[in-house]
XYZ file of C-alpha atoms in Angstrom:
216
model
C 12.370 -30.405 8.321
C 15.394 -29.300 6.307
C 16.119 -25.600 6.460
C 18.024 -23.524 3.936
C 20.472 -21.044 5.337
C 19.874 -17.494 4.230
C 22.534 -16.391 1.740
C 24.694 -13.335 2.033
C 23.875 -10.466 -0.311
C 26.869 -11.459 -2.442
C 25.560 -15.023 -2.748
C 22.069 -13.842 -3.656
C 23.481 -11.525 -6.312
C 25.702 -14.308 -7.677
C 22.573 -16.429 -8.021
C 20.725 -13.629 -9.843
C 23.731 -13.206 -12.146
C 22.905 -16.651 -13.591
C 19.741 -15.197 -15.182
C 19.350 -16.151 -18.820
C 16.616 -15.879 -21.439
C 14.185 -18.786 -21.303
C 11.268 -17.901 -23.579
C 8.976 -15.143 -24.789
C 5.214 -15.540 -25.124
C 2.576 -13.123 -26.465
C -0.243 -15.147 -24.883
C -0.601 -17.119 -21.668
C -1.127 -20.403 -23.492
C 2.282 -19.988 -25.117
C 4.086 -20.089 -21.765
C 5.707 -23.373 -20.726
C 4.287 -25.252 -17.762
C 6.855 -24.964 -14.967
C 7.068 -26.354 -11.459
C 9.709 -23.934 -10.131
C 8.824 -20.676 -8.315
C 8.151 -17.689 -10.573
C 8.453 -14.000 -9.692
C 6.682 -11.467 -11.914
C 7.927 -7.913 -12.437
C 5.165 -5.469 -13.375
C 4.924 -1.705 -13.751
C 4.176 1.265 -15.931
C 6.166 1.563 -19.128
C 8.454 4.254 -17.722
C 8.932 2.862 -14.224
C 12.395 1.421 -14.923
C 11.404 -2.261 -14.903
C 13.977 -3.489 -17.419
C 16.712 -1.432 -15.777
C 15.816 -2.953 -12.411
C 15.995 -6.512 -13.756
C 19.302 -5.826 -15.508
C 20.742 -4.269 -12.338
C 19.714 -7.203 -10.163
C 21.138 -9.670 -12.690
C 24.269 -7.554 -13.208
C 23.766 -7.838 -16.941
C 23.406 -4.748 -19.086
C 21.120 -6.192 -21.764
C 19.279 -9.121 -20.209
C 15.916 -7.342 -20.214
C 15.360 -5.012 -23.161
C 15.326 -1.424 -21.907
C 13.650 0.350 -24.805
C 13.781 4.090 -25.374
C 10.227 3.677 -26.679
C 7.980 2.840 -23.712
C 5.367 0.218 -24.463
C 7.512 -1.590 -27.022
C 7.576 -4.940 -25.193
C 4.359 -6.807 -25.984
C 5.104 -10.255 -24.583
C 5.775 -11.991 -21.283
C 9.490 -12.758 -21.148
C 10.806 -15.478 -18.839
C 14.367 -15.657 -17.490
C 15.691 -18.826 -15.866
C 17.760 -18.679 -12.676
C 20.070 -21.361 -11.361
C 23.734 -22.275 -11.233
C 25.430 -24.698 -13.618
C 22.539 -24.569 -16.061
C 19.937 -25.809 -13.594
C 16.669 -23.877 -13.225
C 15.480 -23.391 -9.659
C 13.437 -20.224 -10.230
C 12.131 -17.993 -13.010
C 11.744 -14.234 -13.380
C 8.847 -13.032 -15.535
C 9.070 -9.605 -17.192
C 5.508 -8.541 -17.978
C 4.635 -5.872 -20.577
C 4.753 -2.313 -19.296
C 1.390 -0.589 -19.137
C 0.057 2.953 -19.357
C 1.966 4.336 -22.342
C -0.347 6.762 -24.145
C 1.001 6.239 -27.681
C 0.143 2.542 -27.728
C -3.113 1.802 -29.623
C -6.106 1.076 -27.395
C -6.590 -2.387 -28.883
C -3.018 -3.330 -27.972
C -3.472 -1.911 -24.474
C -6.566 -3.982 -23.899
C -4.883 -7.140 -25.168
C -1.852 -6.646 -22.908
C -4.044 -5.882 -19.917
C -6.064 -9.044 -20.449
C -2.958 -11.194 -20.896
C -1.422 -9.744 -17.733
C -4.598 -10.133 -15.718
C -4.977 -13.760 -16.813
C -1.357 -14.468 -15.978
C -1.502 -12.862 -12.522
C -4.745 -14.595 -11.610
C -4.064 -18.070 -12.979
C -0.324 -18.782 -13.255
C -0.041 -21.720 -10.828
C 3.668 -21.459 -9.958
C 3.597 -17.687 -9.381
C 5.280 -17.120 -6.014
C 5.612 -13.331 -5.907
C 4.862 -10.065 -7.709
C 7.215 -7.080 -7.724
C 5.471 -3.858 -8.760
C 7.770 -1.063 -9.869
C 6.611 2.521 -9.444
C 8.473 5.758 -10.055
C 9.219 7.080 -6.559
C 8.258 10.583 -7.699
C 4.760 9.436 -8.742
C 3.931 6.672 -6.297
C 1.149 4.238 -7.149
C -1.004 5.537 -10.006
C -4.585 4.527 -10.811
C -3.293 1.829 -13.164
C -1.036 0.446 -10.438
C -3.968 0.401 -8.042
C -6.074 -1.431 -10.634
C -3.406 -4.097 -11.005
C -3.133 -4.381 -7.237
C -6.882 -5.020 -7.085
C -6.437 -7.900 -9.551
C -3.842 -9.679 -7.454
C -5.243 -8.800 -4.013
C -7.133 -12.126 -3.635
C -3.936 -14.074 -4.306
C -1.936 -11.819 -1.962
C -4.493 -12.526 0.762
C -3.946 -16.230 0.080
C -0.186 -15.918 0.554
C 1.245 -14.560 -2.702
C 4.286 -12.421 -1.881
C 4.043 -8.811 -3.007
C 6.541 -5.954 -3.025
C 6.360 -2.376 -4.286
C 9.715 -1.051 -5.472
C 9.901 2.738 -5.631
C 12.390 3.195 -8.448
C 14.546 6.211 -9.304
C 14.732 6.986 -5.580
C 17.987 8.883 -6.168
C 15.929 11.680 -7.714
C 14.336 12.404 -4.315
C 15.842 13.954 -1.207
C 16.022 11.843 1.950
C 12.855 13.430 3.442
C 11.045 12.963 0.107
C 12.076 9.304 0.040
C 10.709 8.758 3.540
C 7.432 10.412 2.574
C 7.130 8.420 -0.667
C 7.714 5.168 1.222
C 5.073 6.008 3.821
C 2.511 6.890 1.152
C 3.205 3.674 -0.785
C 2.652 1.599 2.337
C -0.622 3.393 2.957
C -1.723 2.846 -0.644
C -1.027 -0.894 -0.356
C -2.804 -1.082 3.017
C 0.364 -1.834 4.923
C 2.005 -3.828 2.157
C 5.719 -4.256 1.690
C 7.517 -1.370 -0.045
C 11.170 -0.501 -0.607
C 13.184 2.295 -2.169
C 15.296 1.354 -5.187
C 17.858 3.143 -7.314
C 19.770 1.375 -10.063
C 22.084 4.385 -10.367
C 23.023 4.485 -6.685
C 22.481 0.735 -6.135
C 20.064 1.591 -3.358
C 18.050 -1.452 -2.292
C 19.807 -3.827 -4.704
C 21.202 -6.190 -2.068
C 17.998 -6.188 -0.022
C 15.876 -7.020 -3.078
C 18.299 -9.781 -4.151
C 17.963 -11.434 -0.765
C 14.183 -11.041 -0.857
C 13.992 -12.809 -4.236
C 16.149 -15.634 -2.912
C 13.985 -16.013 0.194
C 10.771 -16.150 -1.851
C 12.029 -18.798 -4.253
C 13.866 -21.007 -1.763
C 11.384 -21.047 1.114
C 9.866 -24.486 1.817
C 6.562 -24.936 0.001
C 3.448 -24.593 2.152
C 1.883 -27.818 3.271
């Protein structure tokens, strides 16, 4: 069996730097059918999801970081791959939990996200972003319940505790421990776009997920 050597952090980041807009879809049926691995980024509207994606891709305006939480209402796909090839896709899902968004819109987004997370066939991993100061909220736990069956079947899952620079070292350690308890021993990491904490580790994780040999 052919094995793929693990890249250095610099190589993984260079790969992520190839990220480019692929498509935007308000409904699941509008998404293209793809056979390359897809990684979904999910999180509350103020969890720093767009900033995280932009930091990993080393592009300031790849994902739209709105000053109005809840503005993004579609699933946005970004292609990854050197020399124009696509060997993986990042999916930026609508942020959830913003109070000013009408209830009808909230319900529509929640249904679209749930359908996507349950049925997207090429979904390889889910990255949930949570503010390190808040940890997993009830909405985060609800989303985790939706994907738990797929996680148990092998879907990769990672909680990123964003804005970790706003916590002291002991507070970071505590937040990480609590997140792991809340996900029943799931994978969790601290992340700070400002301090670049966790950036290299996450880049390598994304590479590993999308370049691992497919299960038999």
